[in-house]
């Protein structure tokens, strides 16, 4: 039974500050443990036959106000624009995305604007609407929560085996192409969240670390950064004693959409490794 109409849910985003991501990789110690386990697992799965490319099926769930459909609902063209953005940034790495289904679910206003990360109502909604396995991207499009300032959040590949129903991306619809989140409404925020879904961390994770392989985002060619960027502070060097300027043009920072230009070769390599958690070998 589709129980969303009677469930008071939780998810969201923010009003005056844009671009915040609610994805939670865990504590530094947990992340280090995950990474150790991941590196060990690579020895066992590296011999799997690889494909030249893989198309991820996308299950898109749109939640909107049952009394005011314009609050949350939008045309299929917005979905296709978003998919085009994803393919632009991921296809060169052998990964593309295609819409497999679209569900439109009317709910009450309060529920639409109350979503939060890692809550029981969130899990109930995902259990009711999630389709597919680890290789399927489920997107849950909801309204902004004034008390929870995030544009969206995603689960990581490693999380699937222990919590499959929680897998996917929760996304505030204002950040979709043409949405009201000025400066962050071209689809690049979704590309950022998909970055987490395929195994990337924020470029500023753990701040000014001295060893890019064993701390921070575990990618060697993204320079260390003391914290998230705002706007487009090109030339900023928040970790002056470490090599490189802040990677403010990277998709996994918090810069505005005009500033973000893509991923690094190291990030692309990590994606391919992390996708093996999802049974995707490219």
XYZ file of N, CA and C in Angstrom, residues 144-282:
417
model
N 11.110 22.567 0.034
C 12.110 23.034 1.001
C 11.527 23.087 2.404
N 12.372 22.814 3.380
C 12.016 22.896 4.792
C 12.733 24.110 5.373
N 12.015 25.174 5.756
C 12.658 26.389 6.265
C 13.540 26.146 7.484
N 13.290 25.066 8.201
C 14.059 24.779 9.414
C 15.205 23.795 9.183
N 15.439 23.432 7.932
C 16.456 22.428 7.632
C 17.157 22.825 6.337
N 18.235 23.607 6.440
C 18.799 24.303 5.276
C 19.669 23.456 4.354
N 19.051 22.584 3.599
C 19.809 21.770 2.650
C 19.105 21.705 1.300
N 19.905 21.589 0.254
C 19.347 21.484 -1.096
C 19.060 20.037 -1.467
N 19.576 19.121 -0.686
C 19.374 17.706 -0.950
C 20.409 16.879 -0.220
N 20.287 15.577 -0.328
C 21.284 14.675 0.255
C 21.199 13.309 -0.433
N 22.287 12.568 -0.324
C 22.371 11.282 -1.008
C 23.005 10.244 -0.101
N 22.755 8.994 -0.411
C 23.440 7.900 0.267
C 24.685 7.529 -0.540
N 25.593 6.794 0.090
C 26.830 6.381 -0.553
C 26.738 4.914 -0.982
N 27.524 4.502 -1.972
C 27.456 3.112 -2.445
C 27.642 2.078 -1.342
N 28.541 2.360 -0.405
C 28.844 1.398 0.661
C 27.641 1.141 1.552
N 26.678 2.089 1.581
C 25.536 1.978 2.486
C 24.494 0.974 2.010
N 24.536 0.630 0.734
C 23.430 -0.133 0.169
C 23.260 -1.506 0.807
N 24.328 -2.230 0.998
C 24.213 -3.615 1.470
C 23.552 -3.715 2.836
N 23.782 -2.730 3.698
C 23.221 -2.777 5.046
C 21.877 -2.064 5.156
N 21.554 -1.199 4.186
C 20.327 -0.408 4.285
C 19.784 -0.106 2.887
N 19.387 -1.124 2.140
C 19.024 -0.925 0.732
C 17.842 0.000 0.499
N 16.853 -0.005 1.395
C 15.679 0.831 1.172
C 15.971 2.318 1.337
N 17.052 2.630 2.020
C 17.384 4.036 2.233
C 18.170 4.626 1.069
N 18.532 3.809 0.118
C 19.388 4.243 -0.979
C 18.693 5.274 -1.867
N 19.462 6.259 -2.328
C 18.918 7.226 -3.266
C 19.242 8.662 -2.912
N 18.561 9.579 -3.582
C 18.777 11.016 -3.410
C 17.463 11.699 -3.076
N 17.487 12.509 -2.038
C 16.361 13.391 -1.718
C 16.755 14.783 -2.202
N 15.873 15.434 -2.922
C 16.247 16.672 -3.617
C 15.139 17.712 -3.501
N 15.537 18.933 -3.176
C 14.576 20.033 -3.090
C 14.304 20.571 -4.487
N 13.051 20.582 -4.886
C 12.731 20.863 -6.282
C 13.117 22.266 -6.736
N 13.273 23.209 -5.798
C 13.677 24.575 -6.151
C 15.038 24.615 -6.836
N 15.841 23.567 -6.675
C 17.200 23.520 -7.222
C 17.270 22.812 -8.571
N 16.132 22.432 -9.099
C 16.090 21.846 -10.429
C 16.215 22.949 -11.482
N 16.512 22.611 -12.729
C 16.624 23.631 -13.770
C 15.386 24.524 -13.846
N 15.625 25.829 -13.773
C 14.529 26.791 -13.817
C 13.864 27.036 -12.488
N 14.345 26.406 -11.411
C 13.750 26.581 -10.090
C 14.058 27.938 -9.488
N 13.551 28.169 -8.289
C 13.647 29.487 -7.653
C 14.965 29.734 -6.933
N 15.837 28.732 -6.829
C 17.115 28.888 -6.125
C 18.133 29.541 -7.062
N 18.033 30.848 -7.193
C 18.870 31.594 -8.133
C 20.357 31.316 -7.909
N 21.040 31.007 -8.985
C 22.467 30.709 -8.916
C 22.770 29.241 -8.692
N 21.735 28.482 -8.352
C 21.910 27.054 -8.067
C 20.802 26.235 -8.732
N 20.310 26.706 -9.848
C 19.130 26.092 -10.460
C 19.357 25.668 -11.908
N 20.555 25.151 -12.193
C 20.843 24.682 -13.548
C 20.969 23.161 -13.638
N 20.843 22.477 -12.510
C 20.980 21.021 -12.484
C 22.295 20.539 -11.917
N 23.221 21.458 -11.641
C 24.529 21.036 -11.134
C 24.468 20.563 -9.683
N 23.479 21.031 -8.927
C 23.321 20.522 -7.560
C 22.977 19.030 -7.613
N 22.166 18.645 -8.593
C 21.874 17.218 -8.751
C 23.135 16.461 -9.141
N 23.961 17.047 -10.002
C 25.223 16.398 -10.367
C 26.107 16.215 -9.137
N 26.044 17.170 -8.209
C 26.777 17.073 -6.944
C 26.258 15.899 -6.114
N 24.945 15.804 -5.970
C 24.369 14.719 -5.167
C 24.643 13.353 -5.800
N 24.567 13.284 -7.109
C 24.906 12.030 -7.780
C 26.368 11.681 -7.525
N 27.213 12.704 -7.388
C 28.609 12.460 -7.030
C 28.734 11.659 -5.747
N 27.911 11.987 -4.754
C 27.906 11.195 -3.514
C 27.387 9.784 -3.783
N 26.337 9.692 -4.574
C 25.712 8.394 -4.851
C 26.688 7.444 -5.536
N 27.654 7.997 -6.265
C 28.669 7.156 -6.911
C 29.969 7.110 -6.112
N 29.966 7.673 -4.891
C 31.085 7.443 -3.983
C 32.019 8.589 -3.679
N 31.704 9.807 -4.115
C 32.589 10.940 -3.851
C 32.206 11.670 -2.571
N 33.218 12.215 -1.905
C 33.017 13.081 -0.746
C 33.158 14.537 -1.179
N 32.836 15.450 -0.266
C 33.077 16.869 -0.521
C 34.578 17.131 -0.628
N 34.947 18.074 -1.454
C 36.366 18.418 -1.591
C 36.946 18.974 -0.300
N 36.102 19.551 0.530
C 36.569 20.186 1.773
C 36.477 19.259 2.981
N 36.177 17.986 2.752
C 36.032 17.070 3.883
C 37.309 17.027 4.724
N 37.164 17.215 6.019
C 38.268 17.193 6.990
C 39.238 18.355 6.848
N 38.915 19.325 5.994
C 39.716 20.548 5.941
C 41.118 20.359 5.407
N 42.080 21.035 6.031
C 43.467 21.073 5.542
C 44.243 19.835 5.976
N 44.025 18.741 5.274
C 44.727 17.498 5.578
C 46.046 17.440 4.832
N 47.000 16.721 5.364
C 48.325 16.647 4.759
C 48.503 15.445 3.846
N 47.583 14.495 3.873
C 47.715 13.283 3.072
C 46.410 13.036 2.334
N 46.374 13.351 1.070
C 45.135 13.266 0.304
C 44.648 11.839 0.125
N 45.524 10.847 0.304
C 45.111 9.462 0.127
C 44.466 8.880 1.383
N 44.792 9.405 2.520
C 44.328 8.808 3.767
C 43.520 9.766 4.627
N 43.062 10.846 4.058
C 42.237 11.810 4.777
C 41.495 12.653 3.750
N 40.675 13.543 4.233
C 39.934 14.403 3.316
C 38.991 13.608 2.443
N 39.016 13.893 1.129
C 38.070 13.235 0.222
C 38.645 11.979 -0.435
N 39.855 11.575 -0.043
C 40.495 10.368 -0.556
C 40.734 10.424 -2.068
N 40.917 11.628 -2.574
C 41.257 11.829 -3.981
C 42.503 12.704 -4.029
N 43.542 12.242 -4.712
C 44.834 12.918 -4.654
C 44.887 14.215 -5.448
N 44.066 14.346 -6.506
C 44.193 15.533 -7.349
C 43.152 16.614 -7.070
N 42.508 16.560 -5.903
C 41.689 17.687 -5.442
C 42.427 18.321 -4.273
N 42.805 19.576 -4.432
C 43.580 20.257 -3.395
C 42.787 20.366 -2.104
N 43.502 20.387 -0.984
C 42.852 20.527 0.321
C 42.169 21.888 0.423
N 41.104 21.928 1.213
C 40.287 23.138 1.353
C 39.759 23.172 2.781
N 39.877 24.313 3.442
C 39.528 24.372 4.862
C 38.034 24.247 5.114
N 37.219 24.642 4.144
C 35.774 24.582 4.308
C 35.091 24.832 2.984
N 33.764 24.745 2.944
C 33.040 24.917 1.685
C 33.159 26.327 1.129
N 33.231 26.417 -0.184
C 33.290 27.713 -0.855
C 31.889 28.288 -1.008
N 31.811 29.601 -1.086
C 30.554 30.299 -1.324
C 30.764 31.245 -2.489
N 29.805 31.293 -3.410
C 29.994 32.114 -4.588
C 30.987 31.463 -5.525
N 32.015 32.211 -5.933
C 33.049 31.662 -6.807
C 34.382 32.333 -6.506
N 34.990 32.011 -5.356
C 36.230 32.671 -4.931
C 37.470 32.109 -5.632
N 37.522 32.258 -6.941
C 38.652 31.745 -7.716
C 39.969 32.310 -7.193
N 40.959 31.458 -7.039
C 42.258 31.881 -6.536
C 42.401 31.796 -5.033
N 41.351 31.414 -4.351
C 41.395 31.299 -2.892
C 42.301 30.137 -2.476
N 43.061 30.349 -1.410
C 43.959 29.308 -0.893
C 43.788 29.221 0.618
N 42.824 28.437 1.056
C 42.510 28.347 2.484
C 43.429 27.384 3.227
N 44.252 26.632 2.490
C 45.251 25.744 3.102
C 46.617 26.118 2.525
N 47.152 27.278 2.898
C 48.358 27.820 2.252
C 49.608 26.971 2.421
N 49.632 26.081 3.388
C 50.815 25.255 3.605
C 50.737 23.927 2.851
N 49.687 23.758 2.070
C 49.524 22.557 1.258
C 49.443 22.948 -0.214
N 49.788 22.047 -1.128
C 49.809 22.389 -2.553
C 48.428 22.722 -3.106
N 48.392 23.646 -4.042
C 47.184 23.917 -4.801
C 46.246 24.935 -4.198
N 45.492 25.579 -5.077
C 44.441 26.499 -4.660
C 43.167 25.714 -4.364
N 42.259 26.336 -3.637
C 40.994 25.673 -3.317
C 40.283 25.244 -4.609
N 39.747 24.033 -4.649
C 39.083 23.528 -5.855
C 37.649 24.040 -5.989
N 37.507 25.353 -6.028
C 36.170 25.950 -5.986
C 35.366 25.666 -7.246
N 36.019 25.256 -8.325
C 35.302 24.951 -9.560
C 34.892 23.479 -9.634
N 35.172 22.746 -8.586
C 34.844 21.330 -8.569
C 33.371 21.111 -8.240
N 32.791 20.098 -8.848
C 31.373 19.808 -8.629
C 31.066 19.436 -7.183
N 32.064 18.970 -6.440
C 31.821 18.522 -5.078
C 32.115 19.595 -4.034
N 32.252 20.845 -4.461
C 32.338 21.974 -3.537
C 30.948 22.599 -3.422
N 30.841 23.737 -2.747
C 29.555 24.421 -2.586
C 29.467 25.700 -3.413
N 30.365 25.904 -4.347
C 30.352 27.096 -5.186
C 29.040 27.189 -5.959
N 28.761 28.380 -6.501
C 27.536 28.511 -7.281
C 27.667 27.762 -8.611
N 26.549 27.582 -9.281
C 26.540 26.768 -10.496
C 27.460 27.318 -11.580
N 27.510 28.640 -11.712
C 28.347 29.240 -12.750
C 29.818 28.926 -12.534
N 30.186 28.670 -11.296
C 31.584 28.419 -10.942
C 31.990 26.965 -11.172
N 31.081 26.043 -10.976
C 31.424 24.620 -11.035
C 31.577 24.148 -12.476
N 32.683 23.473 -12.734
C 32.959 23.035 -14.103
C 33.070 21.526 -14.271
N 33.160 20.753 -13.198
C 33.213 19.310 -13.368
C 34.003 18.580 -12.307
N 34.561 17.433 -12.703
C 35.293 16.547 -11.806
C 36.745 16.410 -12.269
N 37.593 15.875 -11.397
C 38.991 15.631 -11.744
C 39.173 14.183 -12.204
N 40.285 13.878 -12.882
C 40.559 12.480 -13.245
C 40.567 11.552 -12.031
N 41.072 12.039 -10.911
C 41.078 11.224 -9.703
C 39.683 10.915 -9.203
N 38.788 11.880 -9.309
C 37.404 11.642 -8.911
C 36.737 10.645 -9.848
N 36.994 10.770 -11.139
C 36.435 9.814 -12.089
C 36.926 8.396 -11.786
N 38.198 8.269 -11.443
C 38.742 6.947 -11.119
C 38.084 6.384 -9.867
N 37.875 7.227 -8.873
C 37.234 6.768 -7.639
C 35.791 6.336 -7.906
N 35.083 7.085 -8.745
C 33.713 6.699 -9.086
C 33.676 5.268 -9.606
N 34.558 4.967 -10.542
C 34.557 3.630 -11.141
C 34.796 2.551 -10.093
N 35.688 2.832 -9.161
C 35.942 1.867 -8.094
C 34.724 1.726 -7.190
N 34.164 2.849 -6.776
C 33.037 2.827 -5.847
C 31.793 2.196 -6.463
N 31.624 2.348 -7.767
C 30.448 1.787 -8.420
C 30.429 0.267 -8.378
N 31.568 -0.344 -8.077
C 31.588 -1.798 -7.948
C 30.732 -2.254 -6.773
N 30.550 -1.366 -5.786
C 29.602 -1.657 -4.703
C 28.192 -1.858 -5.264
N 27.919 -1.210 -6.368
C 26.581 -1.264 -6.969
C 26.496 -2.297 -8.095
N 27.531 -3.099 -8.239
C 27.530 -4.106 -9.285
C 27.735 -3.529 -10.665
N 28.307 -2.330 -10.730
C 28.564 -1.657 -12.002
C 30.074 -1.652 -12.236
N 30.509 -2.249 -13.332
C 31.939 -2.358 -13.633
C 32.226 -1.676 -14.961
N 32.831 -0.503 -14.895
C 33.146 0.241 -16.117
C 34.615 0.662 -16.097
